[in-house]
Amino acid sequence: MGDTTNLNFAGSHILSIDQFQREDILKIFSTADMMEPYAARQSQTRVLEGAILGNMFFESSTRTRISFGAAFNLLGGEVRETSGFESSAIVKGESLKDTARVLSGYSDIICMRHPTEGSVAEFASASRVPVVNGGDGHNEHPTQALLDLYTIQRELKGSGGNLDSFRIAMIGDLKFGRTVHSLARLLCLFDPSRIVLVSPQELSMPGELVEALKAAGHEVVETDQLNEGISGVDIVYSTRIQEERFPSAEEADLYRGKFRLNQAIYTENCQPNTVIMHPLPRDSRAEANELDSDLDSNPNLAIFRQADNGVLVRMALFALIFDVVHLVDKHASELPWRSTRHNI
Ligand code: NCD
């Protein structure tokens, strides 16, 4: 997957993990590390002062939309938002390409989410400014995969692990979950020692991605047994049943609650330091509850650190696309106020 040359980030669209080589990913991660003092409000930078992000979310989103916006703000840029079809001219029959031609005249970069696979790429093909894919249907969610792998790297550091020797179980709706699709593509660039795919058979990882993982030399195990799947792994990556992609709620109900991880199951099957991840939102309704709140006091529950890391990775991508990485610190100044936010 991917071609053999490194990505020239400057002015580039970010549409799929397939655009990246391993070195590109490491560059994003080292740039994300640089963003930490700004995200932690120890200092501020105005490097993107005057730039405008058009945040266009045609499908529900909380953390992706807000963290793209916050990341842009933290670099000194301004954010304009459209959310939902109702508030856009698409309901008047405007094509995606016309919308792209128009909106790219109003902003310097666009982040977009849309319920249809391939729609963000179609939009990008007519956009006059770079477009970042914030999720296109069940296809891809590249920035989520980047923040997921960045989180894995950070969480493994404590136990001396690294991106080329870890074991991961991805659990839940692997058919419709775009985060696991992008993460699988990303894992093809690294060398995890074992990848376990835990799902009901009907919701298994698309064959093309399983084949890509195997072709990359990985040991891939597919199972519908949660306890067996999570035993001996370093990372469990739980996901929600993507009910909005099912023909009906009744069909989604068939799979809800099939793989519930709670503290008792964790203690019985995981290692003492197995890291628990989830792209969020976790479905906390009683009939689903894939990650029980009794895990909230487990120090290995990384889901909120993972969400925080989204800001660092998205800041890094913006800095790379605008080609200002070398200027970020030069445009820094002291913050006149103190944040009272504490780490989780
Ligand atoms: C995910 C998504 O939208 O694909 N959420 C997110 O962006 N963090 C996962 C989900 O909705 O289940």
mmCIF file of C-alpha atoms and ligand atoms in Angstrom:
data_model
loop_
_atom_site.group_PDB
_atom_site.id
_atom_site.type_symbol
_atom_site.label_atom_id
_atom_site.label_comp_id
_atom_site.label_asym_id
_atom_site.label_seq_id
_atom_site.Cartn_x
_atom_site.Cartn_y
_atom_site.Cartn_z
ATOM 1 C CA MET A 1 0.000 0.000 0.000
ATOM 2 C CA GLY A 2 1.126 3.582 -0.644
ATOM 3 C CA ASP A 3 3.722 4.506 -3.212
ATOM 4 C CA THR A 4 7.382 4.558 -2.490
ATOM 5 C CA THR A 5 8.093 8.283 -2.176
ATOM 6 C CA ASN A 6 7.543 10.227 1.010
ATOM 7 C CA LEU A 7 4.604 12.585 1.167
ATOM 8 C CA ASN A 8 5.166 16.240 0.465
ATOM 9 C CA PHE A 9 2.808 17.518 3.131
ATOM 10 C CA ALA A 10 2.886 21.156 2.010
ATOM 11 C CA GLY A 11 -0.468 21.947 0.432
ATOM 12 C CA SER A 12 -1.449 18.277 0.318
ATOM 13 C CA HIS A 13 -4.901 16.756 0.868
ATOM 14 C CA ILE A 14 -5.047 14.111 3.615
ATOM 15 C CA LEU A 15 -7.605 11.590 2.393
ATOM 16 C CA SER A 16 -6.320 8.100 3.095
ATOM 17 C CA ILE A 17 -3.663 6.325 5.116
ATOM 18 C CA ASP A 18 -2.470 4.863 1.801
ATOM 19 C CA GLN A 19 -0.821 8.208 1.056
ATOM 20 C CA PHE A 20 1.763 7.699 3.776
ATOM 21 C CA GLN A 21 5.056 5.951 4.129
ATOM 22 C CA ARG A 22 6.426 4.959 7.507
ATOM 23 C CA GLU A 23 8.773 7.992 7.599
ATOM 24 C CA ASP A 24 5.800 10.311 7.041
ATOM 25 C CA ILE A 25 4.089 8.857 10.076
ATOM 26 C CA LEU A 26 7.177 9.286 12.236
ATOM 27 C CA LYS A 27 7.438 12.881 11.026
ATOM 28 C CA ILE A 28 3.817 13.533 12.062
ATOM 29 C CA PHE A 29 4.500 11.992 15.473
ATOM 30 C CA SER A 30 7.657 14.007 16.148
ATOM 31 C CA THR A 31 5.800 17.165 15.059
ATOM 32 C CA ALA A 32 2.918 16.228 17.385
ATOM 33 C CA ASP A 33 5.414 15.949 20.276
ATOM 34 C CA MET A 34 6.508 19.533 19.526
ATOM 35 C CA MET A 35 2.932 20.754 19.960
ATOM 36 C CA GLU A 36 2.639 19.604 23.536
ATOM 37 C CA PRO A 37 3.473 22.898 25.336
ATOM 38 C CA TYR A 38 0.864 24.702 23.230
ATOM 39 C CA ALA A 39 -1.863 22.117 23.727
ATOM 40 C CA ALA A 40 -1.024 22.078 27.456
ATOM 41 C CA ARG A 41 -1.387 25.900 27.504
ATOM 42 C CA GLN A 42 2.151 26.461 28.772
ATOM 43 C CA SER A 43 2.703 28.845 25.903
ATOM 44 C CA GLN A 44 0.890 30.096 22.801
ATOM 45 C CA THR A 45 1.823 30.288 19.148
ATOM 46 C CA ARG A 46 0.220 32.461 16.479
ATOM 47 C CA VAL A 47 1.932 30.810 13.535
ATOM 48 C CA LEU A 48 -1.313 30.405 11.546
ATOM 49 C CA GLU A 49 -2.675 33.851 12.400
ATOM 50 C CA GLY A 50 -5.030 34.988 9.619
ATOM 51 C CA ALA A 51 -5.613 31.488 8.217
ATOM 52 C CA ILE A 52 -9.175 30.136 8.066
ATOM 53 C CA LEU A 53 -10.238 26.517 8.538
ATOM 54 C CA GLY A 54 -13.588 25.528 7.048
ATOM 55 C CA ASN A 55 -14.839 22.707 9.264
ATOM 56 C CA MET A 56 -17.555 20.963 7.276
ATOM 57 C CA PHE A 57 -19.236 18.103 9.052
ATOM 58 C CA PHE A 58 -22.155 16.536 7.204
ATOM 59 C CA GLU A 59 -22.424 13.717 9.728
ATOM 60 C CA SER A 60 -22.553 13.817 13.512
ATOM 61 C CA SER A 61 -19.283 14.480 15.261
ATOM 62 C CA THR A 62 -18.176 15.817 18.583
ATOM 63 C CA ARG A 63 -14.498 15.196 19.224
ATOM 64 C CA THR A 64 -13.239 15.128 15.653
ATOM 65 C CA ARG A 65 -14.924 18.412 14.748
ATOM 66 C CA ILE A 66 -14.045 20.213 17.967
ATOM 67 C CA SER A 67 -10.478 18.921 18.084
ATOM 68 C CA PHE A 68 -9.799 19.938 14.460
ATOM 69 C CA GLY A 69 -11.117 23.377 15.372
ATOM 70 C CA ALA A 70 -9.226 23.574 18.666
ATOM 71 C CA ALA A 71 -6.008 22.436 16.974
ATOM 72 C CA PHE A 72 -6.356 25.175 14.364
ATOM 73 C CA ASN A 73 -7.149 27.766 17.028
ATOM 74 C CA LEU A 74 -4.135 26.653 19.063
ATOM 75 C CA LEU A 75 -1.945 27.494 16.061
ATOM 76 C CA GLY A 76 -3.537 30.935 15.906
ATOM 77 C CA GLY A 77 -5.994 30.306 13.034
ATOM 78 C CA GLU A 78 -9.732 30.980 12.771
ATOM 79 C CA VAL A 79 -12.456 28.361 12.319
ATOM 80 C CA ARG A 80 -15.747 28.513 10.380
ATOM 81 C CA GLU A 81 -18.178 25.645 10.701
ATOM 82 C CA THR A 82 -21.019 23.986 8.830
ATOM 83 C CA SER A 83 -22.642 20.991 10.409
ATOM 84 C CA GLY A 84 -25.427 18.845 9.027
ATOM 85 C CA PHE A 85 -26.927 18.913 5.552
ATOM 86 C CA GLU A 86 -29.904 21.022 6.723
ATOM 87 C CA SER A 87 -27.749 24.101 7.097
ATOM 88 C CA SER A 88 -25.968 23.729 3.746
ATOM 89 C CA ALA A 89 -26.956 24.315 0.116
ATOM 90 C CA ILE A 90 -26.552 20.583 -0.535
ATOM 91 C CA VAL A 91 -30.249 20.282 0.419
ATOM 92 C CA LYS A 92 -30.975 22.630 -2.517
ATOM 93 C CA GLY A 93 -29.390 20.116 -4.869
ATOM 94 C CA GLU A 94 -25.901 21.597 -5.071
ATOM 95 C CA SER A 95 -23.241 19.072 -6.082
ATOM 96 C CA LEU A 96 -20.334 18.326 -3.780
ATOM 97 C CA LYS A 97 -17.945 19.675 -6.380
ATOM 98 C CA ASP A 98 -19.744 23.017 -6.646
ATOM 99 C CA THR A 99 -19.815 23.258 -2.864
ATOM 100 C CA ALA A 100 -16.074 22.578 -2.898
ATOM 101 C CA ARG A 101 -15.389 25.227 -5.560
ATOM 102 C CA VAL A 102 -17.283 27.811 -3.546
ATOM 103 C CA LEU A 103 -16.175 26.990 -0.016
ATOM 104 C CA SER A 104 -12.537 26.681 -0.936
ATOM 105 C CA GLY A 105 -12.744 30.348 -1.901
ATOM 106 C CA TYR A 106 -13.621 31.185 1.705
ATOM 107 C CA SER A 107 -11.021 29.202 3.600
ATOM 108 C CA ASP A 108 -7.370 28.132 3.485
ATOM 109 C CA ILE A 109 -7.986 24.514 4.445
ATOM 110 C CA ILE A 110 -11.091 22.361 4.828
ATOM 111 C CA CYS A 111 -11.774 19.445 7.166
ATOM 112 C CA MET A 112 -14.725 17.399 6.092
ATOM 113 C CA ARG A 113 -16.857 14.484 7.265
ATOM 114 C CA HIS A 114 -19.546 12.948 5.087
ATOM 115 C CA PRO A 115 -21.673 9.760 5.293
ATOM 116 C CA THR A 116 -20.720 8.530 1.799
ATOM 117 C CA GLU A 117 -17.528 6.608 1.016
ATOM 118 C CA GLY A 118 -15.308 8.475 -1.416
ATOM 119 C CA SER A 119 -17.212 11.764 -0.995
ATOM 120 C CA VAL A 120 -14.367 13.607 0.701
ATOM 121 C CA ALA A 121 -11.999 12.636 -2.129
ATOM 122 C CA GLU A 122 -14.592 13.802 -4.674
ATOM 123 C CA PHE A 123 -14.930 17.101 -2.825
ATOM 124 C CA ALA A 124 -11.143 17.432 -2.662
ATOM 125 C CA SER A 125 -10.840 16.954 -6.412
ATOM 126 C CA ALA A 126 -12.677 20.257 -6.930
ATOM 127 C CA SER A 127 -11.310 22.114 -3.904
ATOM 128 C CA ARG A 128 -8.830 24.932 -4.344
ATOM 129 C CA VAL A 129 -7.343 24.346 -0.881
ATOM 130 C CA PRO A 130 -6.159 21.227 0.987
ATOM 131 C CA VAL A 131 -8.892 18.956 2.315
ATOM 132 C CA VAL A 132 -8.528 16.677 5.332
ATOM 133 C CA ASN A 133 -10.785 13.640 5.606
ATOM 134 C CA GLY A 134 -12.610 13.613 8.944
ATOM 135 C CA GLY A 135 -14.375 10.347 8.042
ATOM 136 C CA ASP A 136 -16.103 9.298 4.805
ATOM 137 C CA GLY A 137 -18.829 6.750 5.474
ATOM 138 C CA HIS A 138 -17.426 3.390 6.501
ATOM 139 C CA ASN A 139 -14.327 3.904 4.380
ATOM 140 C CA GLU A 140 -11.595 5.773 6.231
ATOM 141 C CA HIS A 141 -10.824 8.094 9.124
ATOM 142 C CA PRO A 142 -7.132 8.746 8.645
ATOM 143 C CA THR A 143 -6.558 11.345 11.366
ATOM 144 C CA GLN A 144 -8.185 9.047 13.931
ATOM 145 C CA ALA A 145 -5.815 6.223 12.965
ATOM 146 C CA LEU A 146 -2.876 8.606 13.269
ATOM 147 C CA LEU A 147 -3.901 9.670 16.745
ATOM 148 C CA ASP A 148 -4.565 6.040 17.655
ATOM 149 C CA LEU A 149 -1.105 4.903 16.629
ATOM 150 C CA TYR A 150 0.443 7.964 18.265
ATOM 151 C CA THR A 151 -1.377 6.974 21.461
ATOM 152 C CA ILE A 152 -0.171 3.378 21.136
ATOM 153 C CA GLN A 153 3.408 4.633 20.814
ATOM 154 C CA ARG A 154 3.082 6.825 23.892
ATOM 155 C CA GLU A 155 1.308 4.237 26.006
ATOM 156 C CA LEU A 156 3.810 1.499 25.102
ATOM 157 C CA LYS A 157 6.772 3.664 26.025
ATOM 158 C CA GLY A 158 6.161 3.100 29.725
ATOM 159 C CA SER A 159 6.497 -0.653 29.366
ATOM 160 C CA GLY A 160 9.477 -0.437 26.986
ATOM 161 C CA GLY A 161 7.374 -1.479 23.955
ATOM 162 C CA ASN A 162 7.496 0.089 20.519
ATOM 163 C CA LEU A 163 5.519 0.238 17.291
ATOM 164 C CA ASP A 164 7.340 -2.728 15.815
ATOM 165 C CA SER A 165 6.692 -5.246 18.528
ATOM 166 C CA PHE A 166 3.295 -5.138 20.110
ATOM 167 C CA ARG A 167 0.149 -7.217 20.078
ATOM 168 C CA ILE A 168 -3.217 -5.616 19.440
ATOM 169 C CA ALA A 169 -6.812 -6.841 19.481
ATOM 170 C CA MET A 170 -9.355 -4.786 17.522
ATOM 171 C CA ILE A 171 -12.848 -5.553 18.749
ATOM 172 C CA GLY A 172 -16.417 -4.954 17.614
ATOM 173 C CA ASP A 173 -17.810 -3.689 14.334
ATOM 174 C CA LEU A 174 -14.820 -4.189 12.066
ATOM 175 C CA LYS A 175 -16.998 -4.142 8.963
ATOM 176 C CA PHE A 176 -18.414 -0.633 9.220
ATOM 177 C CA GLY A 177 -15.873 0.920 11.599
ATOM 178 C CA ARG A 178 -13.787 3.339 9.559
ATOM 179 C CA THR A 179 -11.338 3.902 12.406
ATOM 180 C CA VAL A 180 -10.272 0.250 12.370
ATOM 181 C CA HIS A 181 -10.048 0.319 8.572
ATOM 182 C CA SER A 182 -7.609 3.213 8.669
ATOM 183 C CA LEU A 183 -5.747 1.713 11.629
ATOM 184 C CA ALA A 184 -5.333 -1.590 9.771
ATOM 185 C CA ARG A 185 -3.890 0.270 6.781
ATOM 186 C CA LEU A 186 -1.529 2.096 9.117
ATOM 187 C CA LEU A 187 -0.374 -1.096 10.836
ATOM 188 C CA CYS A 188 0.784 -2.325 7.410
ATOM 189 C CA LEU A 189 3.602 0.229 7.680
ATOM 190 C CA PHE A 190 4.812 -1.117 11.041
ATOM 191 C CA ASP A 191 5.570 -4.525 12.396
ATOM 192 C CA PRO A 192 3.266 -5.427 15.260
ATOM 193 C CA SER A 193 3.858 -9.014 16.266
ATOM 194 C CA ARG A 194 0.212 -10.096 16.442
ATOM 195 C CA ILE A 195 -3.078 -8.600 15.255
ATOM 196 C CA VAL A 196 -6.269 -10.170 16.586
ATOM 197 C CA LEU A 197 -9.559 -9.218 14.946
ATOM 198 C CA VAL A 198 -12.492 -9.908 17.264
ATOM 199 C CA SER A 199 -15.939 -9.507 15.724
ATOM 200 C CA PRO A 200 -19.123 -11.364 14.906
ATOM 201 C CA GLN A 201 -18.490 -13.099 11.578
ATOM 202 C CA GLU A 202 -21.011 -10.843 9.840
ATOM 203 C CA LEU A 203 -19.099 -7.758 10.995
ATOM 204 C CA SER A 204 -15.590 -8.934 10.207
ATOM 205 C CA MET A 205 -12.795 -6.794 8.784
ATOM 206 C CA PRO A 206 -13.074 -6.409 4.978
ATOM 207 C CA GLY A 207 -11.101 -9.160 3.237
ATOM 208 C CA GLU A 208 -8.986 -6.657 1.317
ATOM 209 C CA LEU A 209 -7.639 -5.233 4.594
ATOM 210 C CA VAL A 210 -7.019 -8.652 6.156
ATOM 211 C CA GLU A 211 -5.068 -9.584 3.025
ATOM 212 C CA ALA A 212 -3.099 -6.326 3.166
ATOM 213 C CA LEU A 213 -2.135 -7.033 6.783
ATOM 214 C CA LYS A 214 -1.036 -10.549 5.905
ATOM 215 C CA ALA A 215 0.853 -9.328 2.838
ATOM 216 C CA ALA A 216 2.686 -6.904 5.137
ATOM 217 C CA GLY A 217 3.923 -9.979 7.004
ATOM 218 C CA HIS A 218 1.695 -9.783 10.069
ATOM 219 C CA GLU A 219 0.273 -12.673 12.005
ATOM 220 C CA VAL A 220 -3.492 -12.059 11.809
ATOM 221 C CA VAL A 221 -6.004 -14.012 13.876
ATOM 222 C CA GLU A 222 -9.758 -13.649 13.326
ATOM 223 C CA THR A 223 -12.089 -14.804 16.087
ATOM 224 C CA ASP A 224 -15.525 -14.191 17.555
ATOM 225 C CA GLN A 225 -14.359 -15.022 21.083
ATOM 226 C CA LEU A 226 -13.628 -11.948 23.181
ATOM 227 C CA ASN A 227 -11.825 -13.585 26.107
ATOM 228 C CA GLU A 228 -9.528 -15.561 23.878
ATOM 229 C CA GLY A 229 -8.949 -12.559 21.601
ATOM 230 C CA ILE A 230 -7.815 -10.199 24.345
ATOM 231 C CA SER A 231 -5.552 -12.609 26.172
ATOM 232 C CA GLY A 232 -1.876 -11.785 25.867
ATOM 233 C CA VAL A 233 -2.277 -8.537 23.929
ATOM 234 C CA ASP A 234 -0.700 -5.189 24.795
ATOM 235 C CA ILE A 235 -3.516 -3.088 23.337
ATOM 236 C CA VAL A 236 -7.251 -3.709 23.243
ATOM 237 C CA TYR A 237 -9.008 -1.387 20.810
ATOM 238 C CA SER A 238 -12.737 -1.572 21.378
ATOM 239 C CA THR A 239 -15.291 -0.097 18.972
ATOM 240 C CA ARG A 240 -18.979 0.708 18.897
ATOM 241 C CA ILE A 241 -21.524 -1.034 16.650
ATOM 242 C CA GLN A 242 -21.887 1.550 13.863
ATOM 243 C CA GLU A 243 -25.672 1.491 13.952
ATOM 244 C CA GLU A 244 -26.014 4.395 11.512
ATOM 245 C CA ARG A 245 -24.507 2.169 8.797
ATOM 246 C CA PHE A 246 -27.031 -0.652 9.306
ATOM 247 C CA PRO A 247 -30.222 -0.912 7.243
ATOM 248 C CA SER A 248 -32.259 -0.803 10.474
ATOM 249 C CA ALA A 249 -31.845 -0.372 14.223
ATOM 250 C CA GLU A 250 -33.217 -3.919 14.669
ATOM 251 C CA GLU A 251 -30.340 -5.302 12.647
ATOM 252 C CA ALA A 252 -27.815 -3.372 14.704
ATOM 253 C CA ASP A 253 -29.534 -4.722 17.845
ATOM 254 C CA LEU A 254 -28.469 -8.234 16.836
ATOM 255 C CA TYR A 255 -24.848 -7.321 17.505
ATOM 256 C CA ARG A 256 -25.084 -4.791 20.289
ATOM 257 C CA GLY A 257 -23.612 -5.913 23.590
ATOM 258 C CA LYS A 258 -21.852 -8.945 22.114
ATOM 259 C CA PHE A 259 -18.374 -7.892 23.217
ATOM 260 C CA ARG A 260 -18.446 -6.154 26.558
ATOM 261 C CA LEU A 261 -15.215 -5.426 28.317
ATOM 262 C CA ASN A 262 -15.415 -4.735 32.025
ATOM 263 C CA GLN A 263 -12.926 -4.874 34.886
ATOM 264 C CA ALA A 264 -13.668 -8.511 35.757
ATOM 265 C CA ILE A 265 -13.126 -9.697 32.172
ATOM 266 C CA TYR A 266 -10.033 -7.519 31.923
ATOM 267 C CA THR A 267 -8.546 -8.924 35.134
ATOM 268 C CA GLU A 268 -9.263 -12.463 34.049
ATOM 269 C CA ASN A 269 -7.896 -12.246 30.506
ATOM 270 C CA CYS A 270 -5.586 -9.274 30.038
ATOM 271 C CA GLN A 271 -2.075 -8.625 31.229
ATOM 272 C CA PRO A 272 -1.726 -6.234 34.163
ATOM 273 C CA ASN A 273 -0.607 -3.431 31.837
ATOM 274 C CA THR A 274 -2.809 -4.028 28.763
ATOM 275 C CA VAL A 275 -3.816 -0.622 27.429
ATOM 276 C CA ILE A 276 -7.517 -0.049 26.719
ATOM 277 C CA MET A 277 -8.408 2.177 23.776
ATOM 278 C CA HIS A 278 -11.587 3.213 21.951
ATOM 279 C CA PRO A 279 -12.043 5.930 19.313
ATOM 280 C CA LEU A 280 -15.142 7.102 21.239
ATOM 281 C CA PRO A 281 -17.977 7.628 21.645
ATOM 282 C CA ARG A 282 -18.364 4.421 23.661
ATOM 283 C CA ASP A 283 -21.968 3.308 23.647
ATOM 284 C CA SER A 284 -22.818 3.311 27.341
ATOM 285 C CA ARG A 285 -26.448 2.254 26.936
ATOM 286 C CA ALA A 286 -27.201 -0.887 28.943
ATOM 287 C CA GLU A 287 -27.853 -2.965 25.818
ATOM 288 C CA ALA A 288 -24.427 -2.113 24.344
ATOM 289 C CA ASN A 289 -21.887 -1.005 26.953
ATOM 290 C CA GLU A 290 -18.794 -2.235 25.105
ATOM 291 C CA LEU A 291 -16.482 -0.581 27.656
ATOM 292 C CA ASP A 292 -17.967 -0.614 31.127
ATOM 293 C CA SER A 293 -17.576 2.445 33.322
ATOM 294 C CA ASP A 294 -16.118 0.182 36.029
ATOM 295 C CA LEU A 295 -12.916 0.462 33.952
ATOM 296 C CA ASP A 296 -12.799 4.213 34.528
ATOM 297 C CA SER A 297 -10.460 3.910 37.503
ATOM 298 C CA ASN A 298 -8.176 1.481 35.654
ATOM 299 C CA PRO A 299 -4.958 3.439 34.965
ATOM 300 C CA ASN A 300 -4.573 1.555 31.671
ATOM 301 C CA LEU A 301 -7.800 3.016 30.324
ATOM 302 C CA ALA A 302 -6.259 5.377 27.768
ATOM 303 C CA ILE A 303 -9.435 6.578 26.018
ATOM 304 C CA PHE A 304 -9.328 10.148 27.281
ATOM 305 C CA ARG A 305 -5.566 10.497 26.771
ATOM 306 C CA GLN A 306 -6.259 9.144 23.272
ATOM 307 C CA ALA A 307 -8.864 11.862 22.649
ATOM 308 C CA ASP A 308 -6.456 14.519 23.986
ATOM 309 C CA ASN A 309 -3.777 13.258 21.600
ATOM 310 C CA GLY A 310 -6.119 14.091 18.720
ATOM 311 C CA VAL A 311 -5.345 17.762 19.222
ATOM 312 C CA LEU A 312 -1.564 17.197 19.045
ATOM 313 C CA VAL A 313 -1.770 15.077 15.893
ATOM 314 C CA ARG A 314 -4.167 17.473 14.154
ATOM 315 C CA MET A 315 -1.967 20.464 15.075
ATOM 316 C CA ALA A 316 0.970 18.555 13.583
ATOM 317 C CA LEU A 317 -0.908 17.892 10.345
ATOM 318 C CA PHE A 318 -1.913 21.541 9.994
ATOM 319 C CA ALA A 319 1.652 22.707 10.651
ATOM 320 C CA LEU A 320 2.959 20.260 8.038
ATOM 321 C CA ILE A 321 0.325 21.128 5.430
ATOM 322 C CA PHE A 322 0.961 24.858 5.897
ATOM 323 C CA ASP A 323 4.702 24.132 5.952
ATOM 324 C CA VAL A 324 5.273 26.106 9.147
ATOM 325 C CA VAL A 325 6.742 23.468 11.455
ATOM 326 C CA HIS A 326 10.025 25.400 11.635
ATOM 327 C CA LEU A 327 8.132 28.606 12.519
ATOM 328 C CA VAL A 328 5.851 27.329 15.290
ATOM 329 C CA ASP A 329 8.228 28.152 18.154
ATOM 330 C CA LYS A 330 9.347 31.411 16.520
ATOM 331 C CA HIS A 331 5.766 32.649 16.748
ATOM 332 C CA ALA A 332 5.397 31.637 20.386
ATOM 333 C CA SER A 333 4.732 33.948 23.292
ATOM 334 C CA GLU A 334 3.867 33.701 26.949
ATOM 335 C CA LEU A 335 0.233 33.118 27.832
ATOM 336 C CA PRO A 336 -1.169 35.882 30.032
ATOM 337 C CA TRP A 337 -3.497 33.403 31.796
ATOM 338 C CA ARG A 338 -3.159 30.004 33.446
ATOM 339 C CA SER A 339 -5.217 26.961 32.574
ATOM 340 C CA THR A 340 -6.589 24.978 35.484
ATOM 341 C CA ARG A 341 -7.109 21.852 33.388
ATOM 342 C CA HIS A 342 -5.438 18.762 34.834
ATOM 343 C CA ASN A 343 -4.391 15.551 33.158
ATOM 344 C CA ILE A 344 -6.568 12.465 33.109
HETATM 345 C C1 NCD B 1 -15.519 7.419 15.237
HETATM 346 C C2 NCD B 1 -16.109 7.731 13.874
HETATM 347 O O1 NCD B 1 -16.807 8.744 13.726
HETATM 348 O O2 NCD B 1 -15.816 6.971 12.982
HETATM 349 N N1 NCD B 1 -15.581 8.496 16.130
HETATM 350 C C3 NCD B 1 -14.574 9.416 16.124
HETATM 351 O O3 NCD B 1 -14.365 10.108 15.146
HETATM 352 N N2 NCD B 1 -13.799 9.486 17.209
HETATM 353 C C4 NCD B 1 -16.011 6.155 15.815
HETATM 354 C C5 NCD B 1 -17.481 6.003 16.087
HETATM 355 O O4 NCD B 1 -18.290 6.892 15.812
HETATM 356 O O5 NCD B 1 -17.844 4.941 16.602
#
